[in-house]
Structure formats: structure tokens, C-alpha cells
C-alpha positions as a printed NumPy array, in Angstrom:
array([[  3.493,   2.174,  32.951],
       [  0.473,   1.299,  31.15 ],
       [  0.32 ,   0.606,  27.541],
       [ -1.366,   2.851,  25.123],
       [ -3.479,   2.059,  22.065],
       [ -2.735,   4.367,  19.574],
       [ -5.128,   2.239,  16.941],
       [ -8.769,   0.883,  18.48 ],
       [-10.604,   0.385,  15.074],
       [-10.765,  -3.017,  14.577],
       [-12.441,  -4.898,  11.976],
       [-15.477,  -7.417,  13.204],
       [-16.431, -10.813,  10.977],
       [-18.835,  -8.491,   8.988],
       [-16.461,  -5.892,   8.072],
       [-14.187,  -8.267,   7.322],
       [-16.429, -10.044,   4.798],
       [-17.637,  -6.902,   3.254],
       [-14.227,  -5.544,   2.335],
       [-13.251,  -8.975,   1.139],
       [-16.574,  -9.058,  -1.015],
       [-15.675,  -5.848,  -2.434],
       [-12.096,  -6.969,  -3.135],
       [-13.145,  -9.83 ,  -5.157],
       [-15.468,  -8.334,  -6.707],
       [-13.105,  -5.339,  -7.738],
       [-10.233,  -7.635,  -8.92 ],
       [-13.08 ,  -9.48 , -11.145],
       [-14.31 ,  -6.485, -12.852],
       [-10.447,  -5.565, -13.564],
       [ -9.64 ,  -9.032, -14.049],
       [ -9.443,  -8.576, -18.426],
       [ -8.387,  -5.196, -18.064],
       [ -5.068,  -5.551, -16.235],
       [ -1.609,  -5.937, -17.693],
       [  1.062,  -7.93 , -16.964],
       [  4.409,  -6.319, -17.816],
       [  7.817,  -8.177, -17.595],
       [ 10.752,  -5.865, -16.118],
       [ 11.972,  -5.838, -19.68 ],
       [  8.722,  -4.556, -20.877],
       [  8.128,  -2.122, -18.239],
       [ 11.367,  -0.753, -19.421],
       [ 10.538,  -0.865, -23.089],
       [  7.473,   0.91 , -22.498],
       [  7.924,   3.002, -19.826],
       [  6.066,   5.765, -18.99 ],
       [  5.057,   9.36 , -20.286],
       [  6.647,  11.86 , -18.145],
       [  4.89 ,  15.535, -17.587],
       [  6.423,  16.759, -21.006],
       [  5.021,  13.932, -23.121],
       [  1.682,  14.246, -21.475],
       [  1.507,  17.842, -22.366],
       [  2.413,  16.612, -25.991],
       [ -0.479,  14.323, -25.766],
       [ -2.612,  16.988, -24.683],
       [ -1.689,  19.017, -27.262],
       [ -1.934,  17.045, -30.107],
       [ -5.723,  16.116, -28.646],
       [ -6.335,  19.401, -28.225],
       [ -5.433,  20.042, -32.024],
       [ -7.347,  16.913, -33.024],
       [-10.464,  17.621, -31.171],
       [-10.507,  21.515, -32.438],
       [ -9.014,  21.362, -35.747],
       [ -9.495,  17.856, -37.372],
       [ -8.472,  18.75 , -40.585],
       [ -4.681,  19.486, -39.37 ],
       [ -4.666,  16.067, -37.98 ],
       [ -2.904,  12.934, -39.228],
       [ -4.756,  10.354, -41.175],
       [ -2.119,   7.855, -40.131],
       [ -3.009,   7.321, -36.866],
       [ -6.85 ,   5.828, -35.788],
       [ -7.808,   8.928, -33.933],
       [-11.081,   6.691, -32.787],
       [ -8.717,   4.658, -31.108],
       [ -6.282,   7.057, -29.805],
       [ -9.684,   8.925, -28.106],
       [-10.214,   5.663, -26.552],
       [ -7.057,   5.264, -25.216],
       [ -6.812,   8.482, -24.348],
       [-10.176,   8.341, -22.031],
       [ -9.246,   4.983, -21.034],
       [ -6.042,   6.016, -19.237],
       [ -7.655,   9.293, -17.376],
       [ -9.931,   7.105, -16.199],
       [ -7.339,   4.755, -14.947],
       [ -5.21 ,   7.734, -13.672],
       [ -8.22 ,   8.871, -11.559],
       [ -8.669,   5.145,  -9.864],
       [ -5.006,   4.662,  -8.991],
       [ -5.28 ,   7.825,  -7.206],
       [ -8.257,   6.465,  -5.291],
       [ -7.088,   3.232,  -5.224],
       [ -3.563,   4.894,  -3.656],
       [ -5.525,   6.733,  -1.391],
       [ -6.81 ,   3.634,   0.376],
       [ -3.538,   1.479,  -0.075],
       [ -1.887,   4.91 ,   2.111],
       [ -4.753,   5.004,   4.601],
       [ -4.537,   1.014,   5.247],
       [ -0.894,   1.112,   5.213],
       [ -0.943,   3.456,   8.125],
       [ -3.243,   2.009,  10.059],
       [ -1.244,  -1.232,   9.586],
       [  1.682,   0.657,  11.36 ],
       [ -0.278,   1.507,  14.166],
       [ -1.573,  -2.047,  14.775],
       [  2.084,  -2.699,  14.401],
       [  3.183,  -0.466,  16.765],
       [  0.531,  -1.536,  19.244],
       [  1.557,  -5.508,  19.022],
       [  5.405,  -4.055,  19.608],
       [  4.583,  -2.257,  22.759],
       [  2.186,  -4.933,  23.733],
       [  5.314,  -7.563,  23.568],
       [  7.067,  -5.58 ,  24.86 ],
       [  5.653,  -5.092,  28.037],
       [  4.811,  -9.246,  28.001],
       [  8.542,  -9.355,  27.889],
       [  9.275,  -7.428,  30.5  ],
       [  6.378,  -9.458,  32.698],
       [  8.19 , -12.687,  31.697],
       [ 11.507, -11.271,  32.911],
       [ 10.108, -10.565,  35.907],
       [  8.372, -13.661,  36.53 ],
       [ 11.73 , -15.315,  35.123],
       [ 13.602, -13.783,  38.086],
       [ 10.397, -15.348,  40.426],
       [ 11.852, -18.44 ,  39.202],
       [  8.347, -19.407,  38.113],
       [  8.278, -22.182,  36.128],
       [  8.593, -21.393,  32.164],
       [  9.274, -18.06 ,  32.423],
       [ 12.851, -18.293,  31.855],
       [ 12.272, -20.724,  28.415],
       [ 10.205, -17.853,  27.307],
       [ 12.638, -15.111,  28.197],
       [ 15.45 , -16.883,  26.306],
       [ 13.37 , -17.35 ,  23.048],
       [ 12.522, -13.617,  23.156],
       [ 15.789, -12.359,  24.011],
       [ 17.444, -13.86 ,  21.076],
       [ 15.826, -11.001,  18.994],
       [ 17.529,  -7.883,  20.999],
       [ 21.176,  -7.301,  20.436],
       [ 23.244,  -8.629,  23.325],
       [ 20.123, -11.031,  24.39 ],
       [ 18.237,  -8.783,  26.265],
       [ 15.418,  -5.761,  25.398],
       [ 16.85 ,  -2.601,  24.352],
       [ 16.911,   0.525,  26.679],
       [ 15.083,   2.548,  24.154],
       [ 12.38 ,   0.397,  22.132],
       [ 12.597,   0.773,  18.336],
       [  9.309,   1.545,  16.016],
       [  9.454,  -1.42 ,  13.922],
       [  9.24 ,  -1.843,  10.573],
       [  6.719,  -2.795,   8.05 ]])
């Protein structure tokens, strides 16, 4: 049975370099705009479910239209900022997401392409093992130790990531 590529695009030296280029230079221009929130924090804070956001949106809404019916308590120059400030970094973690989901699945795939690779190496080296051709067996016995019962399951598992 032959084994099947189900993910051929491979990254060359070049590619390589430029998405590492871009990396850097995306974690440098985010570098003094990122926070770092202990588990205590992130519960302290937490976030603004739908309802709240509507609230916000609201209250903008009022600000924005009817200034005069807004509170002179809070720095409404500020809030705007804020305000702008987190649509903006709503819209990038939905492209950022967008990219972690696409390179996440094509990690699987070049997982899943290793497993069935090894997996047919495996069943070479058995093979060979029961030759007795020399090594075979030494290799057969460090790979079986990761199937249950020592030896390659009937029905290969996807493995996980």
C-alpha cells in the first residue's frame, strides 16, 4: 500500500526566513503594547461579555450623539481611545486567529503524514526484523515499546497535537 501525502506545501529557506522576519518584526511593533496578566488578574479583570459590550456601545452611542447627557466624571477622551484601541485589537486577534487556525491545521497534516510515514518504516523494519537482518530487530523493539502490547496497532490512530 503506498503512502499518501495529504500535505505537500512545504516551506523552503526563503519562506522560512520571510515568515520569521515578519514574526519578529510583528512581536516588536507589539512589544510595548502587550499585557501581561497573572491568573489572578485575568480573573479580576475579566472580560466584557455580549451584554456589557452592548452597554459600552450604548453609552458611546449616547456620548458621541448627545454630549451634554454624558458624565463629566469619566475622561471621555480617554474612554474614545480605549474604546478604538480595543476594536482595533478585536479586529487583529481575529486575523491573527485566522492564521494561528490555518497553521494549526496544516501542522496536523504534516503530523499525520510523519505518522503514516513511521508507520509504514515500522512495518519495513518488522519485516526486515523477521529477515534476521542485522539491526532490524534493535529498531523494532525501540518502536514497539510505544504500541500497547509491544507491537503496532491493527487500526492506526490519528495522533495528537
Amino acid at each position: 500500500m503506498a503512502f499518501t501525502n495529504y500535505d505537500s506545501r512545504h516551506f523552503d529557506g526563503t519562506e522560512k526566513s520571510a515568515v520569521d522576519a515578519a514574526l519578529a518584526s510583528l512581536e516588536l511593533a507589539l512589544s510595548s503594547k502587550l499585557a501581561n496578566l497573572s491568573a489572578t488578574e485575568r480573573q479580576q479583570f475579566g472580560s466584557v461579555n455580549e451584554q456589557n459590550k452592548l452597554i459600552i456601545n450604548k453609552v458611546k452611542g449616547f456620548h458621541d450623539t448627545q454630549p451634554a447627557l454624558s458624565s463629566p466624571d469619566v475622561d471621555w477622551v480617554e474612554f474614545d481611545k480605549d474604546f478604538d484601541t480595543r476594536d482595533y485589537l478585536q479586529s487583529a486577534v481575529l486575523r491573527l486567529q485566522s492564521l494561528i487556525d490555518g497553521l494549526g491545521n496544516a501542522k496536523i497534516l504534516h503530523d499525520f503524514d510523519n505518522y503514516q510515514a513511521s508507520l509504514t518504516d515500522y512495518d519495513f523494519s518488522k519485516y526486515k526484523a523477521s529477515t534476521s537482518a542485522v539491526g532490524f530487530q534493535t529498531k523494532v523493539t525501540e518502536i514497539g515499546q510505544f504500541f500497547s502490547g509491544g507491537s503496532r496497532p491493527s487500526t492506526p490512530e490519528t495522533p495528537t497535537v
